[in-house]
Coordinates of C-alpha atoms and ligand atoms in Angstrom, one line a residue:
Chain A
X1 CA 18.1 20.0 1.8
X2 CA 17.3 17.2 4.3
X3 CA 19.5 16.1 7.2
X4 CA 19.6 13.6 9.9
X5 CA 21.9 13.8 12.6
X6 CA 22.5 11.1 14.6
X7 CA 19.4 9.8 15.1
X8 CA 18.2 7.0 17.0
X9 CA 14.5 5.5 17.7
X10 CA 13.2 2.6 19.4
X11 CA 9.9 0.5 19.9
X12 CA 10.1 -0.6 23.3
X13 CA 12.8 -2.8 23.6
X14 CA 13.5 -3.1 19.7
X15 CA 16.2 -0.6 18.9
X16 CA 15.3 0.2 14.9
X17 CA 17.4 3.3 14.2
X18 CA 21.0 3.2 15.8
X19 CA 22.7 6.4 15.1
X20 CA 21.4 7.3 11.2
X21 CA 23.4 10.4 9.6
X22 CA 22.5 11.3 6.6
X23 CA 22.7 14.2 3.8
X24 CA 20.6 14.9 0.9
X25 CA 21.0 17.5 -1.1
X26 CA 19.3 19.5 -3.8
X27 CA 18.4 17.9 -6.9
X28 CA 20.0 14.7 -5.4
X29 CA 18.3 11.3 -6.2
X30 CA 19.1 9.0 -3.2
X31 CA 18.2 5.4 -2.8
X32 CA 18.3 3.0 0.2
X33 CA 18.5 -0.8 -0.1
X34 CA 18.2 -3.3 2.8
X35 CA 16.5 -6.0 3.9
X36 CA 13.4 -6.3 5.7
X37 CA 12.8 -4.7 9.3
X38 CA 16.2 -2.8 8.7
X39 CA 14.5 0.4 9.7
X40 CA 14.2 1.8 5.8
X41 CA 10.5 2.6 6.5
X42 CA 11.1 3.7 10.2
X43 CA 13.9 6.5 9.0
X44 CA 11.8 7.9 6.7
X45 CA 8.9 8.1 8.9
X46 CA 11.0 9.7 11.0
X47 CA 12.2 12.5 8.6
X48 CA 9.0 13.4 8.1
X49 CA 7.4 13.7 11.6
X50 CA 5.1 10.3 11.0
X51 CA 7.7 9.1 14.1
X52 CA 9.1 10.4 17.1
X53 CA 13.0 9.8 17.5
X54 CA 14.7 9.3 20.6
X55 CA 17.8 10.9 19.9
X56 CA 19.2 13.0 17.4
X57 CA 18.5 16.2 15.3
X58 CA 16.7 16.6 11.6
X59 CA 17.2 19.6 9.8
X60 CA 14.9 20.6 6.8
X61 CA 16.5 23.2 4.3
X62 CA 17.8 24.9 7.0
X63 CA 15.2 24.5 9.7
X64 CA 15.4 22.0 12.3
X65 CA 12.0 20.2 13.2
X66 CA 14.1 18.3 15.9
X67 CA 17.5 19.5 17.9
X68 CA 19.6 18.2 20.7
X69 CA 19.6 20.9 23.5
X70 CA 22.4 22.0 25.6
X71 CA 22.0 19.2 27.8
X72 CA 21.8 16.7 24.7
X73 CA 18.1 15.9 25.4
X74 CA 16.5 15.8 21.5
X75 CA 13.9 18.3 21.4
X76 CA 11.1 19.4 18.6
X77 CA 10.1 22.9 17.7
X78 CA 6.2 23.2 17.8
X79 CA 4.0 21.6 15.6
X80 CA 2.4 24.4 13.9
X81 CA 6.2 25.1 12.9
X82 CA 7.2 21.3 12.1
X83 CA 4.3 21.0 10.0
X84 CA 5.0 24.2 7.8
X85 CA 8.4 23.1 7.7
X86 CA 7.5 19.2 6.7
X87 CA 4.9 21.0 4.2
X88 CA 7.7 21.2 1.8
X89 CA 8.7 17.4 2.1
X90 CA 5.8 15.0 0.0
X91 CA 5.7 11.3 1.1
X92 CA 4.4 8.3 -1.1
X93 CA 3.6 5.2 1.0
X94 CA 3.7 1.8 -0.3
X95 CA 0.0 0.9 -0.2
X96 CA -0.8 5.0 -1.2
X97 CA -2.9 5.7 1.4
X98 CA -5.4 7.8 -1.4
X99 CA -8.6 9.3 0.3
X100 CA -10.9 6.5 -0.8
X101 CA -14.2 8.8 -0.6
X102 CA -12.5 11.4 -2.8
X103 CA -12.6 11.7 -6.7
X104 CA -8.9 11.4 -8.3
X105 CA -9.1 15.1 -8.8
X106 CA -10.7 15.6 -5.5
X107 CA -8.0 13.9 -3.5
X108 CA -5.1 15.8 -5.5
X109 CA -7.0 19.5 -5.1
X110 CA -7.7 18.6 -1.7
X111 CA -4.5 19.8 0.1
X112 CA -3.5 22.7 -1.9
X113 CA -7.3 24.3 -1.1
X114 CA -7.5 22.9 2.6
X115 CA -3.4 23.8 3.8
X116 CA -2.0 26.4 1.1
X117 CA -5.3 27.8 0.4
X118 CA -4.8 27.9 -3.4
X119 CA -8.2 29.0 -5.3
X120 CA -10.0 26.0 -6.5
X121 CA -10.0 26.6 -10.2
X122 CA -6.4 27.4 -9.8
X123 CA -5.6 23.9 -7.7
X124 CA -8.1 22.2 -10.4
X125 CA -6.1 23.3 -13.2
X126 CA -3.1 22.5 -11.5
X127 CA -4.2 19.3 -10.6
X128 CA -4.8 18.6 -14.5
X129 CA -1.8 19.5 -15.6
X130 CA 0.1 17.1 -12.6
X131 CA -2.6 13.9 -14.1
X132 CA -1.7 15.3 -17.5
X133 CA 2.1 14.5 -16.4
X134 CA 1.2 11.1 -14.4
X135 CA -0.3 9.6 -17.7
X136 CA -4.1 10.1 -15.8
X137 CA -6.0 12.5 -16.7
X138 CA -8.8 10.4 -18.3
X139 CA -9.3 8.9 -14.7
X140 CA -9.8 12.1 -13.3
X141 CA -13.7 11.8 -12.0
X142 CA -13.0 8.2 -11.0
X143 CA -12.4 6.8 -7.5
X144 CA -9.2 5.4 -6.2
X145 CA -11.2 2.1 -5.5
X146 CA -12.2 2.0 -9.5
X147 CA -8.2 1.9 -10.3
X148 CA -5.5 -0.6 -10.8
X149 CA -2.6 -0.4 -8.2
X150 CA -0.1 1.4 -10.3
X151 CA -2.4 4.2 -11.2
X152 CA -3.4 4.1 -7.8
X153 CA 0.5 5.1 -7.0
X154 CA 0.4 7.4 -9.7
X155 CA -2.2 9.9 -8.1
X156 CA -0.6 9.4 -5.2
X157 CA 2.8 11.0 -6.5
X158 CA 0.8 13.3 -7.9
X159 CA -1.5 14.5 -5.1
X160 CA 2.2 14.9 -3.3
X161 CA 3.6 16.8 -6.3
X162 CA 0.3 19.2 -5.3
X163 CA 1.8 20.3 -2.6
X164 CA 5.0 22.0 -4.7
X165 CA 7.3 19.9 -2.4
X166 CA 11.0 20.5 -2.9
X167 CA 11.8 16.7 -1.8
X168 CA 10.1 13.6 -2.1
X169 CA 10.3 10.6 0.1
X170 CA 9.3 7.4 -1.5
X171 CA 8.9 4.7 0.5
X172 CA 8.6 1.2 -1.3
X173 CA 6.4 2.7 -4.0
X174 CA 6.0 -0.6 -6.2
X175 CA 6.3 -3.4 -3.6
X176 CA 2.0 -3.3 -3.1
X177 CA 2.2 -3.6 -7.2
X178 CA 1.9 -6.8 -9.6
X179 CA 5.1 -7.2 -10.9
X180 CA 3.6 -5.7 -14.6
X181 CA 2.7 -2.2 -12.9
X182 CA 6.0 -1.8 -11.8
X183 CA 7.1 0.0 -14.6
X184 CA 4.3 2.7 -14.8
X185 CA 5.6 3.9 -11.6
X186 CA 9.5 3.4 -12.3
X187 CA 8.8 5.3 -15.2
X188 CA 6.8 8.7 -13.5
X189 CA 9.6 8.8 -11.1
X190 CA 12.3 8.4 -13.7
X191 CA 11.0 11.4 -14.9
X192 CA 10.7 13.6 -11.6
X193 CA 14.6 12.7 -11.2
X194 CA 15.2 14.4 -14.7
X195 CA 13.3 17.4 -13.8
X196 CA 16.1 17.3 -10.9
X197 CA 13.5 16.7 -7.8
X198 CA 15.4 15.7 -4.6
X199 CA 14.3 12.2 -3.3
X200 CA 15.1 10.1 -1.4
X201 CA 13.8 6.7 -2.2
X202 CA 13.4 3.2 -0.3
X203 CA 13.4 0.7 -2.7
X204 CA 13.8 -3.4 -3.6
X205 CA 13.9 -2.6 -7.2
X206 CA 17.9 -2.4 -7.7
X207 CA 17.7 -1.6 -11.5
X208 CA 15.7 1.7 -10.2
X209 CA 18.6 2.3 -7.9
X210 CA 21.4 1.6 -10.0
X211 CA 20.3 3.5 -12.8
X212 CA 18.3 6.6 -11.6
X213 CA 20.1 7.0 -8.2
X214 CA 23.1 9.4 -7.5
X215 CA 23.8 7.4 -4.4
X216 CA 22.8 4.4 -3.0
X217 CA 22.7 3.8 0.8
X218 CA 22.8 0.3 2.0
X219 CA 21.0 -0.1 5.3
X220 CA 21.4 -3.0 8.2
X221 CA 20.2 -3.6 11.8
X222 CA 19.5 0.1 12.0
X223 CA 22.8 1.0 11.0
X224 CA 24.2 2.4 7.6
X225 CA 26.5 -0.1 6.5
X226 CA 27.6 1.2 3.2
X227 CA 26.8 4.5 0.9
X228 CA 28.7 5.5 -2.4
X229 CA 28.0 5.7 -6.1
X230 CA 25.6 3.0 -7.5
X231 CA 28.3 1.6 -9.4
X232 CA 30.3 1.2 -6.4
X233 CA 27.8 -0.4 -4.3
X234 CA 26.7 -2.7 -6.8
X235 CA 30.0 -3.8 -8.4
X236 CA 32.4 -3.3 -5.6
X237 CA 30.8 -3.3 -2.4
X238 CA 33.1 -3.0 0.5
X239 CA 30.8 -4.4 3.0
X240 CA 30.5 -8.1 3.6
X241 CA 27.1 -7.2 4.7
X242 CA 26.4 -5.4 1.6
X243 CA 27.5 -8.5 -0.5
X244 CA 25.5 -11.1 0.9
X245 CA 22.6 -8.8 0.5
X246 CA 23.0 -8.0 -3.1
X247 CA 24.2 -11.8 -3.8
X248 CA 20.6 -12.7 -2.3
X249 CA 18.7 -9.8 -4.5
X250 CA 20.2 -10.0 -7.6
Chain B
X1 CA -70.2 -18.8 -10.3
X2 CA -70.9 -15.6 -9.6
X3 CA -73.6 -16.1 -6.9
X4 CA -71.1 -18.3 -5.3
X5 CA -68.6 -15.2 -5.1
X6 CA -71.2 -12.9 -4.0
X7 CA -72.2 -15.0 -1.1
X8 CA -68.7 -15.1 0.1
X9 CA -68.2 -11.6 -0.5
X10 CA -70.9 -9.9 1.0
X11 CA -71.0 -11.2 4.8
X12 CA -67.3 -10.6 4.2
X13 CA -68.2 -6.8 3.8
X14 CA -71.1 -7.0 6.1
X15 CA -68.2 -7.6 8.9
X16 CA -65.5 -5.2 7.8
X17 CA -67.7 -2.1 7.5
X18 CA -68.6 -1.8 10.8
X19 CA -64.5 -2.1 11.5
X20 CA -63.9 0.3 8.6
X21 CA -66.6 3.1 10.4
X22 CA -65.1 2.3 13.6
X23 CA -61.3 3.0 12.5
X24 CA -62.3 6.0 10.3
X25 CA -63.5 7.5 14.0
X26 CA -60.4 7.0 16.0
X27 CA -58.0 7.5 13.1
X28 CA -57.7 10.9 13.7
X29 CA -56.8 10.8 17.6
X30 CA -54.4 8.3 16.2
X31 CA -52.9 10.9 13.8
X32 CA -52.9 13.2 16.5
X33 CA -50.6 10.8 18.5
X34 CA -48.5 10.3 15.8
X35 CA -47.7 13.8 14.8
X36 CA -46.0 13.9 18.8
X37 CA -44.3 10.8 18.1
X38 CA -43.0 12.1 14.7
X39 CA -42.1 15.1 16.9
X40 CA -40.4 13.5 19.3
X41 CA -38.3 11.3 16.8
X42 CA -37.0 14.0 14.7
X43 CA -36.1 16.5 17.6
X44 CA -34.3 13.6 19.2
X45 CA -32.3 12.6 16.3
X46 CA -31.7 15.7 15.2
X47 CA -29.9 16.9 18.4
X48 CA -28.6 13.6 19.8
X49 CA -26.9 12.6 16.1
X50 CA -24.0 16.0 16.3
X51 CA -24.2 15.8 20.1
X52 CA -22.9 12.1 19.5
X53 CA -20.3 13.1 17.2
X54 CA -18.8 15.6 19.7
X55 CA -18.8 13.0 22.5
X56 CA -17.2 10.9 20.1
X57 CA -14.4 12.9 19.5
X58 CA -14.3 13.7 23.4
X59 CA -14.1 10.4 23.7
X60 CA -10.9 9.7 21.7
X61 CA -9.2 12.8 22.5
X62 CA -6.1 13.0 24.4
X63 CA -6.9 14.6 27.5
X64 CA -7.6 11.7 29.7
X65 CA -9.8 13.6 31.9
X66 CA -12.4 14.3 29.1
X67 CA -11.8 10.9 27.8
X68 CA -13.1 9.8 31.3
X69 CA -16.1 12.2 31.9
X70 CA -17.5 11.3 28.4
X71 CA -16.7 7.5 29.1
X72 CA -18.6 8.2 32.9
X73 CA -21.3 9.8 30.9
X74 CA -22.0 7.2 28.5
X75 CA -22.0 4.4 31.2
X76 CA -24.9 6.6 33.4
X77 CA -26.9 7.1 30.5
X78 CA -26.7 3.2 28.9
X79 CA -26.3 2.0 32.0
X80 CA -30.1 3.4 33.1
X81 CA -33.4 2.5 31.7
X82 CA -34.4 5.3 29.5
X83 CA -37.7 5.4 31.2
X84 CA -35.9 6.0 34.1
X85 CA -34.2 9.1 32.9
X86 CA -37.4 10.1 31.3
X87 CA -39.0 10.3 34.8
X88 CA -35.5 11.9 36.2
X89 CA -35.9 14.9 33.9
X90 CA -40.1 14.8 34.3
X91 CA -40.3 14.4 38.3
X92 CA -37.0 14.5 39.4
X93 CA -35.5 18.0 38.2
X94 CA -38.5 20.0 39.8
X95 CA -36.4 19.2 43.4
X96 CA -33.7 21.1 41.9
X97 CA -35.8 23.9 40.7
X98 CA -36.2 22.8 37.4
X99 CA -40.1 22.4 35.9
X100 CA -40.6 21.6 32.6
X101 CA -43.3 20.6 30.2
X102 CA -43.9 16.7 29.7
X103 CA -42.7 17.1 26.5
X104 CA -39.4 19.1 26.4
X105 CA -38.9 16.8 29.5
X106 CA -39.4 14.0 27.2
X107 CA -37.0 15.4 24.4
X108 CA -34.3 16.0 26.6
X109 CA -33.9 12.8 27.8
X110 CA -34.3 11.4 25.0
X111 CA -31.5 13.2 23.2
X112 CA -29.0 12.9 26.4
X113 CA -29.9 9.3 25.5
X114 CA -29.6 8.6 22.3
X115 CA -26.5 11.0 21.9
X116 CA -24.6 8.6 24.4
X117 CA -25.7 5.4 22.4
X118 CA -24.4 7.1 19.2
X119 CA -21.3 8.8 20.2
X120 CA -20.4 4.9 20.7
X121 CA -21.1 4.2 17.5
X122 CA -19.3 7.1 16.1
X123 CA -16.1 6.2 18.2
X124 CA -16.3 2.8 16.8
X125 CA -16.7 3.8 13.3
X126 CA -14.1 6.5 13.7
X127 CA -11.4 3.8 15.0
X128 CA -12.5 1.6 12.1
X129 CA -10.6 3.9 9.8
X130 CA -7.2 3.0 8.6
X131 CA -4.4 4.6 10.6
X132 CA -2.8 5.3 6.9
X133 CA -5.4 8.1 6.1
X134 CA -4.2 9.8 9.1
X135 CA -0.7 9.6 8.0
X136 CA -1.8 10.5 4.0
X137 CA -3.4 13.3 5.7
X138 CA -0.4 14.5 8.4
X139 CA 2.2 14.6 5.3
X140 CA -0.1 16.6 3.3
X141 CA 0.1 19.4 6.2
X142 CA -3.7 19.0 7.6
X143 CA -4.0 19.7 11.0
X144 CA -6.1 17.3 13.1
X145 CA -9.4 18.8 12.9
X146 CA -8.6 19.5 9.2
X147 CA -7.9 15.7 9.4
X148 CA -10.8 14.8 11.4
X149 CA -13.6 16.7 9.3
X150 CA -12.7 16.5 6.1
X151 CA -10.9 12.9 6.3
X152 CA -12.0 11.2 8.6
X153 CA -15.5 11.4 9.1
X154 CA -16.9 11.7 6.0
X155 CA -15.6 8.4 6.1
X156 CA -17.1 7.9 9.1
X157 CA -20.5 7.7 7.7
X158 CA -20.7 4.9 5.3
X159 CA -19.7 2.6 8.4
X160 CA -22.2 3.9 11.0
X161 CA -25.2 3.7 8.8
X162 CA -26.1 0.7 9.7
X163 CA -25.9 0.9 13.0
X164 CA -27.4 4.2 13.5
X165 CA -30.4 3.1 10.9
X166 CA -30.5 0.7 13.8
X167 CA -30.8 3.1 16.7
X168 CA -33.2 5.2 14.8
X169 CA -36.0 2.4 14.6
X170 CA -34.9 1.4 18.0
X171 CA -35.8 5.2 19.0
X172 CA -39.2 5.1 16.7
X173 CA -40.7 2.6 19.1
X174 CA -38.9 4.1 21.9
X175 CA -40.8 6.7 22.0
X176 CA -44.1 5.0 22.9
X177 CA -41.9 5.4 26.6
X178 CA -43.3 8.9 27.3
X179 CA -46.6 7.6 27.1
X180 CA -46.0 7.2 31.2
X181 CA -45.6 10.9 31.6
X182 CA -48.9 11.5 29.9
X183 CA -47.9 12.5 26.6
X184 CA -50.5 12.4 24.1
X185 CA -48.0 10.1 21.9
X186 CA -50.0 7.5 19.6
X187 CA -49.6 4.2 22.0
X188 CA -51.2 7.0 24.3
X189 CA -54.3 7.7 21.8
X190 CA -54.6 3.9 20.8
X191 CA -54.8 2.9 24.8
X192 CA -57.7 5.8 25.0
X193 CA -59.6 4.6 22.2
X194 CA -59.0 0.9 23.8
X195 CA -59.9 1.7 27.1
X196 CA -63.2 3.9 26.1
X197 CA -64.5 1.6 23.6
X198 CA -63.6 -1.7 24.9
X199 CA -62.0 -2.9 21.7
X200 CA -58.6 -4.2 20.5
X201 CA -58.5 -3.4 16.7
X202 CA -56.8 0.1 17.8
X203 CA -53.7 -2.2 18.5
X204 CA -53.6 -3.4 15.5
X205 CA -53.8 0.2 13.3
X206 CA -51.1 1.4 16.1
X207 CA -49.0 -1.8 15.1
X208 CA -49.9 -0.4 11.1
X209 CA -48.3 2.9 12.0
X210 CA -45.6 1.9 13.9
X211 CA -44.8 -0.5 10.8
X212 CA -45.0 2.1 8.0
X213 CA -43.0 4.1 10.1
X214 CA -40.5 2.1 10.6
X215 CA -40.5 0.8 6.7
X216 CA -39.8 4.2 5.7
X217 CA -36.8 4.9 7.7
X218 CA -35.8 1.8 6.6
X219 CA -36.2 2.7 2.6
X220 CA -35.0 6.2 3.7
X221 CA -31.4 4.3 5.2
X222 CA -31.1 2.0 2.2
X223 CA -31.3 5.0 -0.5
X224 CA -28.2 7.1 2.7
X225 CA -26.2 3.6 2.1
X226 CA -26.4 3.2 -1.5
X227 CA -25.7 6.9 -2.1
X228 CA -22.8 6.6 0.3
X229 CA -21.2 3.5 -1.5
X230 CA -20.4 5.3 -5.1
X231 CA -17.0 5.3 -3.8
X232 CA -16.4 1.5 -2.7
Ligands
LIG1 N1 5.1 1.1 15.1 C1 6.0 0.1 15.4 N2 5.9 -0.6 16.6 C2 6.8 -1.6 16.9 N3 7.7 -2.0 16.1 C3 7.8 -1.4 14.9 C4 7.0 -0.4 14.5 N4 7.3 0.0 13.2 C5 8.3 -0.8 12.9 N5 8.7 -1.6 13.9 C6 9.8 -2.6 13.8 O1 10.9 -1.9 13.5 C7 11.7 -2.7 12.7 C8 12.1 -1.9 11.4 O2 10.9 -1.7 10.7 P1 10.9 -1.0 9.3 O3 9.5 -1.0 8.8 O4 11.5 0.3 9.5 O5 11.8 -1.9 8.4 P2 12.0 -1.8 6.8 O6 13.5 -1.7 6.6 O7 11.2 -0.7 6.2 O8 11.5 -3.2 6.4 P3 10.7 -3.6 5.0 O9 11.7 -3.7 3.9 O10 10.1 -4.9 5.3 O11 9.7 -2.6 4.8 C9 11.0 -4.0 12.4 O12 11.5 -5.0 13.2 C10 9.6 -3.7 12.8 O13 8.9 -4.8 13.2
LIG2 MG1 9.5 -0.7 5.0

């Protein structure tokens, strides 16, 4: 489905992403733990064309957006291409990033009219049905600054789900929440993982991980340290790394 | 009682009809001079106000070289007096076998004004937006102009307002400027009416004008910005 080769990616001098491989396939739910300014955010900026990487290759069902060339220099395909590529790939940032001068319904109707040109009555009634799913549709007229943080998040998924993406990248979805909207969230993406959505999700909640995730990825310095099973990980991590991070977490 | 009012009242009236007769006569001249300046306002802002948004966007593009003929551009015409450029366009262009009309003269440079002092604003107010809204946008597949108009500056909007409310009551007294190339604008009329009759009270009805002018585009601002904050 998604697949990093080998990437790397620096800010200046800071080296964030030092060699990343990584696999996800269909209907897969992937988590990655880590501590702060391990590069979570950074690799999945990356996937998603929101960052530039220095090295590498990323391949999206099939289609790479970025590939070495026969001289190993890392090279993207156009952007018109890279962009109906990413098109299938919907991202949900940690402080949402909602159009603020959009309706709830407006912001989720938006992209399917503008990029996939879907028939608005079509989008609208799809866009119902996703706040119908996300707990929201009685906030449908309402704007994003009218609504707690958690529903907030909540049309965000939603406005991504708009888009029919086959993956979802989640990048700390609840850190921006109170602790007590947590759970709304938790819960609507609990629910895309039964209906078998791929995602791939950065997270600090480690009871999301452990139960909902098929894998868990433990990142470091830019490196992965550790990747296996949730129960692995988080009763029998090989890693010293991996341990000291859980023991400070848990 | 009475008697007392009356005898306060009527030289009262005795003084202010004579004043009352003698506005009534030049208030029309006056009007006269206002209908230009309400010309000149409203072809000015009409033009310079999308001519500012496309410097704007020239201005933050990423071809350096129209970066830097918009940012050259903006420095000439801030960095003139716009009485200057008014008497460019009037006197100046003939030498380059250009003759116009005082008037479009005056509108023209006016708008290649006025665009420069808004496309600054614009930029500002464009750069004001959160760099997340690009990336909400960019994930959800919109292009950049997609981005840009339907995004960004819509945005956009609700910030420059009071700025550009700003510019635009700048631009109302502004236009008294033209004035010097003998357009029959209303400081022009008032002067006449001044200079003929060898009174001063046509200051003070210009200074009336100017001020209900000037109090509607403020009203007319304050009903944009509250109509533009239903979403904060
Ligand atoms: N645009 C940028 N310019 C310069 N440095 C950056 C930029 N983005 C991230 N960094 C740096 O890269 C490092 C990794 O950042 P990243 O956001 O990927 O970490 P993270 O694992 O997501 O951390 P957190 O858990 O705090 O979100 C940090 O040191 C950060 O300061
Ligand atoms: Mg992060």
């Amino acid at each position: 489905m998604i697949e990093a080769r080998n990437i790397y990616k620096s800010f200046g001098d800071l080296q964030v992403l030092k060699g990343i491989s990584l696999a996800v396939k269909k209907g897969e739910v992937v988590a990655i733990i880590g501590p702060s300014g391990s590069g979570k955010s950074t690799l999945l900026r990356c996937l998603i064309y929101l960052e530039v990487i220095d090295r590498g290759s990323i391949i999206i069902e099939g289609q790479p957006i970025a590939y070495e060339d026969e001289n190993g220099k890392t090279r993207y395909v156009p952007d018109k291409q890279i962009r109906q590529i990413c098109k299938k790939i919907g991202m949900v940032f940690q402080n949402f990033n909602l159009f603020p001068h959009k309706t709830v319904l407006e912001n989720i109707i938006e992209a399917p009219i503008v990029v996939n040109k879907v028939p608005k009555q079509e989008a609208v009634d799809m866009a119902e049905a996703l706040l119908r799913r996300v707990g929201l549709i009685d906030k449908r007229n309402s704007y994003p600054s009218q609504l707690s943080g958690g529903q907030k998040q909540r049309v965000a998924i939603a406005r991504a789900l708009a888009m029919k993406p086959d993956i979802m990248l989640f990048d700390e979805p609840t850190s921006a929440l109170d602790p007590e909207l947590t759970g709304e969230v938790l819960k609507v993406m609990r629910d895309l993982a039964e209906d078998r959505m791929t995602m791939l999700v950065v997270t600090h909640e480690m009871g999301f991980a452990r139960e909902v995730a098929d894998r868990v990825i433990f990142m470091d310095g830019g490196e992965i340290i550790e990747e296996g099973l949730p129960r692995e990980i988080f009763c029998n991590p090989r890693s010293e790394r991996t341990r000291s991070f859980l023991k400070q977490v848990l | 009682m009475q008697e007392l009012l009356l005898e306060v009242i009527k030289p009262t009236l005795e003084v202010i009809k004579p004043m009352l007769e003698y506005v009534s006569r030049i208030i029309v001249p006056m009007l006269q001079g206002t209908v230009v300046t309400l010309e000149l306002f409203f072809i000015t802002t009409v033009f310079s106000i999308p001519l500012g948004v496309l410097l704007a966007l020239a201005r933050i593009s990423r071809y350096t070289i129209l970066r830097d003929v918009v940012g050259a551009y903006i420095w000439l015409l801030r960095g003139t007096p716009l009485l200057l450029q008014v008497f460019f366009v009037y006197y100046g262009l003939p030498n380059f076998g250009i003759t116009l009309e005082n008037f479009p003269a005056a509108c023209i440079a006016f708008v290649l004004n006025y665009a420069a002092y808004f496309a600054e604003i614009f930029r500002a107010g464009i750069q004001s937006i959160d760099k997340g809204q690009y990336e909400g946008a960019k994930v959800l597949g919109f292009t950049y102009w997609q981005t840009m108009w339907r995004i960004i500056l819509p945005q956009t909007v609700r910030r420059v307002l009071p700025p550009v409310s700003n510019e635009e009551i700048t631009l109302v007294k502004d236009t008294a400027l033209v004035y010097a190339i003998g357009l029959g604008e209303l400081l022009r009329a008032t002067k006449i009416a001044v200079s003929r009759d060898a009174v001063t009270s046509p200051f003070v009805v210009a200074a009336v004008f100017y001020l209900v002018m000037t109090y509607v585009l403020t009203k007319v601002f304050d009903k944009l910005e509250q109509r533009y904050s239903i979403y904060e």
